N, CA, C and O atoms as a DFTB+ gen file, in Angstrom:
436 C
 N C O
     1  1       0.763      -1.173      -0.012
     2  2       0.032       0.021      -0.020
     3  2       0.859       1.226       0.034
     4  3       0.539       2.207      -0.639
     5  1       1.923       1.233       0.801
     6  2       2.792       2.444       0.824
     7  2       3.465       2.606      -0.444
     8  3       3.719       3.764      -0.775
     9  1       3.817       1.623      -1.253
    10  2       4.424       1.769      -2.493
    11  2       3.436       2.322      -3.545
    12  3       3.754       3.141      -4.407
    13  1       2.183       1.782      -3.382
    14  2       1.118       2.371      -4.290
    15  2       0.877       3.901      -4.064
    16  3       0.639       4.661      -5.002
    17  1       0.957       4.319      -2.715
    18  2       0.719       5.770      -2.462
    19  2       1.845       6.565      -3.053
    20  3       1.666       7.649      -3.608
    21  1       3.075       5.952      -2.906
    22  2       4.206       6.653      -3.481
    23  2       4.142       6.826      -5.087
    24  3       4.557       7.828      -5.668
    25  1       3.643       5.861      -5.630
    26  2       3.527       5.818      -7.142
    27  2       2.454       6.806      -7.554
    28  3       2.651       7.535      -8.526
    29  1       1.307       6.866      -6.847
    30  2       0.207       7.860      -7.069
    31  2       0.852       9.265      -6.859
    32  3       0.700      10.126      -7.725
    33  1       1.479       9.484      -5.864
    34  2       2.155      10.767      -5.679
    35  2       3.076      11.182      -6.793
    36  3       3.107      12.361      -7.145
    37  1       3.801      10.298      -7.345
    38  2       4.795      10.594      -8.370
    39  2       4.127      10.606      -9.820
    40  3       4.731      11.117     -10.764
    41  1       3.014      10.099      -9.957
    42  2       2.257       9.974     -11.173
    43  2       1.823      11.350     -11.702
    44  3       1.514      12.259     -10.932
    45  1       1.809      11.478     -13.056
    46  2       1.315      12.630     -13.774
    47  2      -0.222      12.620     -13.759
    48  3      -0.891      13.650     -13.679
    49  1      -0.732      11.376     -13.843
    50  2      -2.209      11.126     -13.857
    51  2      -2.536       9.692     -13.353
    52  3      -1.756       8.750     -13.492
    53  1      -3.713       9.608     -12.775
    54  2      -4.146       8.381     -12.325
    55  2      -5.360       7.833     -13.018
    56  3      -6.377       8.513     -13.154
    57  1      -5.239       6.493     -13.492
    58  2      -6.459       5.870     -14.133
    59  2      -6.542       4.593     -13.268
    60  3      -5.579       3.870     -13.013
    61  1      -7.887       4.392     -12.822
    62  2      -8.143       3.417     -11.870
    63  2      -9.538       2.822     -12.048
    64  3     -10.307       3.384     -12.827
    65  1      -9.906       1.779     -11.418
    66  2     -11.332       1.437     -11.285
    67  2     -11.939       2.327     -10.377
    68  3     -11.260       3.195      -9.829
    69  1     -13.259       2.196     -10.138
    70  2     -13.969       3.319      -9.330
    71  2     -14.150       2.805      -7.970
    72  3     -15.261       2.876      -7.445
    73  1     -13.193       2.316      -7.384
    74  2     -13.257       1.957      -5.915
    75  2     -13.045       3.091      -5.017
    76  3     -12.248       3.958      -5.373
    77  1     -13.663       3.199      -3.885
    78  2     -13.609       4.367      -2.965
    79  2     -12.196       4.526      -2.524
    80  3     -11.714       5.658      -2.502
    81  1     -11.490       3.493      -2.172
    82  2     -10.083       3.620      -1.635
    83  2      -9.155       4.140      -2.715
    84  3      -8.357       5.032      -2.426
    85  1      -9.202       3.688      -3.822
    86  2      -8.433       4.183      -5.041
    87  2      -8.710       5.665      -5.313
    88  3      -7.769       6.413      -5.576
    89  1      -9.861       6.074      -5.265
    90  2     -10.182       7.433      -5.522
    91  2      -9.720       8.354      -4.463
    92  3      -9.213       9.440      -4.743
    93  1      -9.886       7.935      -3.237
    94  2      -9.641       8.800      -2.090
    95  2      -8.014       8.914      -2.145
    96  3      -7.485       9.989      -1.863
    97  1      -7.311       7.888      -2.481
    98  2      -5.826       7.985      -2.446
    99  2      -5.412       8.967      -3.632
   100  3      -4.526       9.801      -3.443
   101  1      -6.005       8.865      -4.745
   102  2      -5.628       9.874      -5.799
   103  2      -6.035      11.262      -5.510
   104  3      -5.252      12.189      -5.714
   105  1      -7.180      11.442      -5.062
   106  2      -7.640      12.810      -4.695
   107  2      -6.766      13.416      -3.555
   108  3      -6.481      14.612      -3.598
   109  1      -6.362      12.672      -2.603
   110  2      -5.545      13.197      -1.529
   111  2      -4.077      13.503      -2.138
   112  3      -3.307      14.186      -1.463
   113  1      -3.725      13.072      -3.247
   114  2      -2.483      13.371      -3.792
   115  2      -2.735      14.541      -4.843
   116  3      -1.814      14.845      -5.600
   117  1      -3.792      15.115      -4.903
   118  2      -4.039      16.276      -5.777
   119  2      -4.490      15.840      -7.230
   120  3      -4.574      16.691      -8.116
   121  1      -4.752      14.634      -7.448
   122  2      -5.226      14.227      -8.806
   123  2      -6.775      14.185      -8.838
   124  3      -7.484      13.981      -7.852
   125  1      -7.185      14.397     -10.053
   126  2      -8.612      14.218     -10.529
   127  2      -8.455      12.861     -11.296
   128  3      -8.043      12.907     -12.455
   129  1      -8.755      11.672     -10.727
   130  2      -8.530      10.485     -11.412
   131  2      -9.484      10.172     -12.538
   132  3     -10.625      10.634     -12.547
   133  1      -9.003       9.364     -13.512
   134  2      -9.955       8.959     -14.525
   135  2     -10.359       7.492     -13.958
   136  3      -9.504       6.680     -13.604
   137  1     -11.596       7.269     -13.915
   138  2     -12.015       5.930     -13.447
   139  2     -12.901       5.216     -14.415
   140  3     -13.760       5.774     -15.097
   141  1     -12.610       3.863     -14.426
   142  2     -13.274       2.957     -15.242
   143  2     -14.068       2.060     -14.318
   144  3     -13.509       1.084     -13.816
   145  1     -15.364       2.336     -14.056
   146  2     -16.168       1.537     -13.188
   147  2     -16.203       0.014     -13.606
   148  3     -16.393      -0.337     -14.770
   149  1     -16.017      -0.793     -12.635
   150  2     -16.066      -2.254     -12.904
   151  2     -17.605      -2.620     -13.070
   152  3     -18.447      -2.051     -12.374
   153  1     -17.913      -3.479     -13.906
   154  2     -19.247      -3.725     -14.371
   155  2     -19.740      -5.210     -14.053
   156  3     -19.009      -6.197     -14.149
   157  1     -20.960      -5.233     -13.696
   158  2     -21.687      -6.538     -13.418
   159  2     -21.681      -7.393     -14.644
   160  3     -21.412      -8.590     -14.538
   161  1     -21.968      -6.842     -15.829
   162  2     -22.089      -7.635     -16.962
   163  2     -20.770      -8.360     -17.382
   164  3     -20.806      -9.310     -18.164
   165  1     -19.686      -7.924     -16.882
   166  2     -18.371      -8.608     -17.235
   167  2     -18.017      -9.456     -16.060
   168  3     -16.929     -10.032     -16.054
   169  1     -18.847      -9.578     -15.070
   170  2     -18.522     -10.410     -13.904
   171  2     -17.538      -9.823     -13.023
   172  3     -16.878     -10.539     -12.269
   173  1     -17.387      -8.504     -13.070
   174  2     -16.305      -7.861     -12.245
   175  2     -16.878      -7.504     -10.872
   176  3     -16.129      -7.438      -9.898
   177  1     -18.201      -7.271     -10.774
   178  2     -18.771      -6.882      -9.460
   179  2     -20.175      -7.600      -9.405
   180  3     -20.664      -8.146     -10.393
   181  1     -20.757      -7.556      -8.221
   182  2     -22.142      -8.237      -8.159
   183  2     -23.234      -7.273      -8.522
   184  3     -24.382      -7.702      -8.639
   185  1     -22.955      -5.967      -8.714
   186  2     -23.903      -4.944      -9.192
   187  2     -23.115      -3.875      -9.810
   188  3     -21.891      -3.948      -9.913
   189  1     -23.788      -2.913     -10.209
   190  2     -23.010      -1.718     -10.860
   191  2     -22.908      -0.582      -9.892
   192  3     -23.119       0.560     -10.303
   193  1     -22.607      -0.799      -8.656
   194  2     -22.483       0.313      -7.740
   195  2     -21.336       1.213      -8.071
   196  3     -21.390       2.403      -7.761
   197  1     -20.258       0.683      -8.710
   198  2     -19.139       1.602      -9.135
   199  2     -19.570       2.655     -10.182
   200  3     -19.022       3.756     -10.233
   201  1     -20.513       2.306     -10.971
   202  2     -21.078       3.202     -12.024
   203  2     -21.800       4.299     -11.332
   204  3     -21.571       5.469     -11.638
   205  1     -22.592       4.007     -10.490
   206  2     -23.345       4.976      -9.697
   207  2     -22.512       5.930      -8.851
   208  3     -22.702       7.146      -8.822
   209  1     -21.522       5.248      -8.128
   210  2     -20.675       6.104      -7.383
   211  2     -19.709       7.020      -8.296
   212  3     -19.457       8.181      -7.974
   213  1     -19.221       6.450      -9.386
   214  2     -18.437       7.271     -10.166
   215  2     -19.167       8.385     -10.873
   216  3     -18.593       9.458     -11.057
   217  1     -20.363       8.191     -11.264
   218  2     -21.237       9.217     -11.804
   219  2     -21.483      10.317     -10.839
   220  3     -21.420      11.483     -11.228
   221  1     -21.751      10.033      -9.649
   222  2     -22.060      10.936      -8.623
   223  2     -20.779      11.855      -8.338
   224  3     -20.906      13.069      -8.179
   225  1     -19.588      11.236      -8.286
   226  2     -18.421      11.925      -8.057
   227  2     -18.032      12.710      -9.290
   228  3     -17.363      13.739      -9.200
   229  1     -18.433      12.244     -10.384
   230  2     -18.102      13.045     -11.648
   231  2     -18.905      14.389     -11.685
   232  3     -18.419      15.441     -12.101
   233  1     -20.137      14.258     -11.226
   234  2     -21.042      15.461     -11.179
   235  2     -20.450      16.466     -10.209
   236  3     -20.658      17.672     -10.340
   237  1     -19.699      15.946      -9.218
   238  2     -19.110      16.885      -8.223
   239  2     -17.687      17.390      -8.714
   240  3     -17.070      18.269      -8.111
   241  1     -17.247      16.802      -9.782
   242  2     -15.928      17.240     -10.264
   243  2     -14.764      16.467      -9.656
   244  3     -13.610      16.804      -9.924
   245  1     -15.021      15.464      -8.864
   246  2     -13.992      14.720      -8.209
   247  2     -13.250      13.755      -9.119
   248  3     -12.058      13.510      -8.939
   249  1     -13.942      13.228     -10.066
   250  2     -13.302      12.172     -11.021
   251  2     -13.808      12.543     -12.477
   252  3     -14.718      13.346     -12.678
   253  1     -13.140      11.890     -13.438
   254  2     -13.603      11.832     -14.811
   255  2     -13.891      10.371     -15.056
   256  3     -13.108       9.514     -14.646
   257  1     -14.908      10.087     -15.663
   258  2     -15.435       8.672     -15.894
   259  2     -15.159       8.334     -17.338
   260  3     -15.476       9.122     -18.229
   261  1     -14.545       7.117     -17.601
   262  2     -14.507       6.565     -18.886
   263  2     -15.053       5.091     -18.780
   264  3     -14.871       4.353     -17.811
   265  1     -15.741       4.778     -19.910
   266  2     -16.427       3.409     -19.756
   267  2     -15.826       2.494     -20.887
   268  3     -16.141       1.304     -20.919
   269  1     -14.973       3.026     -21.804
   270  2     -14.344       2.251     -22.744
   271  2     -13.098       2.989     -23.241
   272  3     -12.887       4.163     -22.937
   273  1     -12.302       2.285     -23.994
   274  2     -10.988       2.846     -24.367
   275  2     -11.156       4.052     -25.208
   276  3     -10.343       4.971     -25.112
   277  1     -12.182       4.113     -26.048
   278  2     -12.373       5.454     -26.847
   279  2     -12.558       6.669     -25.991
   280  3     -12.245       7.760     -26.468
   281  1     -13.034       6.591     -24.778
   282  2     -13.179       7.660     -23.933
   283  2     -11.990       8.163     -23.074
   284  3     -12.029       9.201     -22.413
   285  1     -10.859       7.268     -23.156
   286  2      -9.724       7.581     -22.296
   287  2      -8.965       8.888     -22.772
   288  3      -8.647       9.720     -21.923
   289  1      -8.679       9.080     -24.055
   290  2      -7.931      10.255     -24.415
   291  2      -8.790      11.504     -24.176
   292  3      -8.280      12.489     -23.642
   293  1     -10.087      11.495     -24.556
   294  2     -10.925      12.684     -24.202
   295  2     -10.867      12.992     -22.731
   296  3     -10.774      14.165     -22.370
   297  1     -10.918      12.002     -21.857
   298  2     -10.870      12.228     -20.446
   299  2      -9.549      12.790     -19.922
   300  3      -9.526      13.604     -18.998
   301  1      -8.414      12.324     -20.550
   302  2      -7.140      12.816     -20.212
   303  2      -7.099      14.286     -20.702
   304  3      -6.617      15.140     -19.958
   305  1      -7.554      14.596     -21.848
   306  2      -7.477      16.045     -22.215
   307  2      -8.401      16.946     -21.447
   308  3      -8.170      18.155     -21.465
   309  1      -9.435      16.472     -20.768
   310  2     -10.316      17.270     -19.995
   311  2      -9.831      17.312     -18.553
   312  3     -10.504      17.931     -17.729
   313  1      -8.779      16.734     -18.213
   314  2      -8.328      16.785     -16.711
   315  2      -7.898      18.212     -16.410
   316  3      -7.219      18.884     -17.187
   317  1      -8.344      18.632     -15.219
   318  2      -7.902      19.878     -14.716
   319  2      -6.353      19.751     -14.297
   320  3      -5.793      18.659     -14.189
   321  1      -5.788      20.862     -14.097
   322  2      -4.332      20.781     -13.572
   323  2      -4.304      20.032     -12.265
   324  3      -5.275      20.104     -11.512
   325  1      -3.278      19.339     -11.966
   326  2      -3.181      18.680     -10.681
   327  2      -3.031      19.684      -9.543
   328  3      -2.265      20.644      -9.625
   329  1      -3.776      19.431      -8.498
   330  2      -3.785      20.284      -7.337
   331  2      -2.694      19.953      -6.465
   332  3      -2.041      18.930      -6.674
   333  1      -2.424      20.754      -5.468
   334  2      -1.410      20.529      -4.460
   335  2      -1.797      19.385      -3.568
   336  3      -2.964      19.338      -3.178
   337  1      -0.956      18.470      -3.209
   338  2      -1.223      17.395      -2.363
   339  2      -1.742      17.975      -1.003
   340  3      -1.140      18.840      -0.367
   341  1      -2.956      17.388      -0.618
   342  2      -3.631      17.808       0.566
   343  2      -4.712      16.810       0.903
   344  3      -5.184      16.046       0.061
   345  1      -5.082      16.845       2.157
   346  2      -6.238      15.916       2.411
   347  2      -7.411      16.260       1.682
   348  3      -7.648      17.439       1.418
   349  1      -8.198      15.296       1.318
   350  2      -9.483      15.493       0.571
   351  2     -10.421      16.212       1.399
   352  3     -10.470      16.077       2.622
   353  1     -11.206      17.017       0.692
   354  2     -12.337      17.787       1.447
   355  2     -13.319      16.735       1.950
   356  3     -14.211      16.306       1.218
   357  1     -13.154      16.334       3.179
   358  2     -13.880      15.135       3.688
   359  2     -15.492      15.451       3.613
   360  3     -16.311      14.594       3.282
   361  1     -15.800      16.677       3.934
   362  2     -17.280      16.943       3.870
   363  2     -17.852      16.781       2.438
   364  3     -18.901      16.177       2.214
   365  1     -17.089      17.360       1.492
   366  2     -17.638      17.317       0.184
   367  2     -17.580      15.828      -0.328
   368  3     -18.577      15.376      -0.892
   369  1     -16.585      15.132      -0.178
   370  2     -16.467      13.765      -0.524
   371  2     -17.472      12.860       0.106
   372  3     -18.046      11.988      -0.547
   373  1     -17.709      13.088       1.511
   374  2     -18.800      12.357       2.185
   375  2     -20.166      12.639       1.628
   376  3     -20.992      11.732       1.533
   377  1     -20.429      13.891       1.252
   378  2     -21.695      14.313       0.661
   379  2     -21.929      13.581      -0.671
   380  3     -23.022      13.086      -0.945
   381  1     -20.860      13.531      -1.491
   382  2     -21.018      12.877      -2.776
   383  2     -21.168      11.374      -2.584
   384  3     -21.957      10.792      -3.328
   385  1     -20.509      10.698      -1.687
   386  2     -20.631       9.232      -1.452
   387  2     -22.076       9.030      -0.949
   388  3     -22.746       8.120      -1.437
   389  1     -22.591       9.838       0.006
   390  2     -23.994       9.708       0.467
   391  2     -24.988       9.877      -0.685
   392  3     -25.982       9.152      -0.739
   393  1     -24.755      10.776      -1.568
   394  2     -25.710      10.979      -2.696
   395  2     -25.719       9.751      -3.489
   396  3     -26.772       9.239      -3.870
   397  1     -24.518       9.252      -3.753
   398  2     -24.433       8.121      -4.732
   399  2     -25.137       6.897      -3.927
   400  3     -25.878       6.165      -4.583
   401  1     -24.978       6.672      -2.759
   402  2     -25.596       5.552      -2.038
   403  2     -27.062       5.603      -1.973
   404  3     -27.741       4.581      -2.073
   405  1     -27.575       6.797      -1.806
   406  2     -29.038       6.923      -1.621
   407  2     -29.785       7.434      -2.890
   408  3     -30.987       7.702      -2.888
   409  1     -28.941       7.549      -4.007
   410  2     -29.669       7.947      -5.280
   411  2     -30.065       9.288      -5.339
   412  3     -30.999       9.601      -6.077
   413  1     -29.442      10.176      -4.616
   414  2     -29.759      11.583      -4.537
   415  2     -28.905      12.403      -5.521
   416  3     -27.825      11.973      -5.926
   417  1     -29.384      13.534      -5.880
   418  2     -28.563      14.373      -6.781
   419  2     -27.240      14.681      -6.101
   420  3     -27.187      14.754      -4.873
   421  1     -26.136      14.869      -6.890
   422  2     -24.833      15.178      -6.288
   423  2     -24.955      16.514      -5.690
   424  3     -25.651      17.358      -6.256
   425  1     -24.370      16.766      -4.649
   426  2     -24.319      18.165      -4.060
   427  2     -23.478      19.141      -4.854
   428  3     -22.504      18.764      -5.506
   429  1     -23.861      20.367      -4.788
   430  2     -23.211      21.362      -5.578
   431  2     -21.929      21.846      -4.769
   432  3     -21.866      21.822      -3.539
   433  1     -20.961      22.269      -5.573
   434  2     -19.779      22.892      -4.908
   435  2     -18.800      21.887      -4.556
   436  3     -17.754      22.214      -3.996
């Protein structure tokens, strides 16, 4: 885990699945990660919770979502400049997670 955190910190950009832990690690390092949600139809998860979670965070501006290889380069081009490494805004992230879980609109701001 420590090695992964070090690699994320050194990376120019982060591409990951849409797992909560992976996203938090990237955001704490100042990245807006590009996430590929794992999908039920491919046998990768038991349901499509990563899709719902990723879309809620995308509306909040926390991540960029790609669902196939053709979307990767446009997602890379749309990335904002990397921020300064800092703890994630816990309130905003918690609100976005809560919205995704309960199917509510993503919070503004």
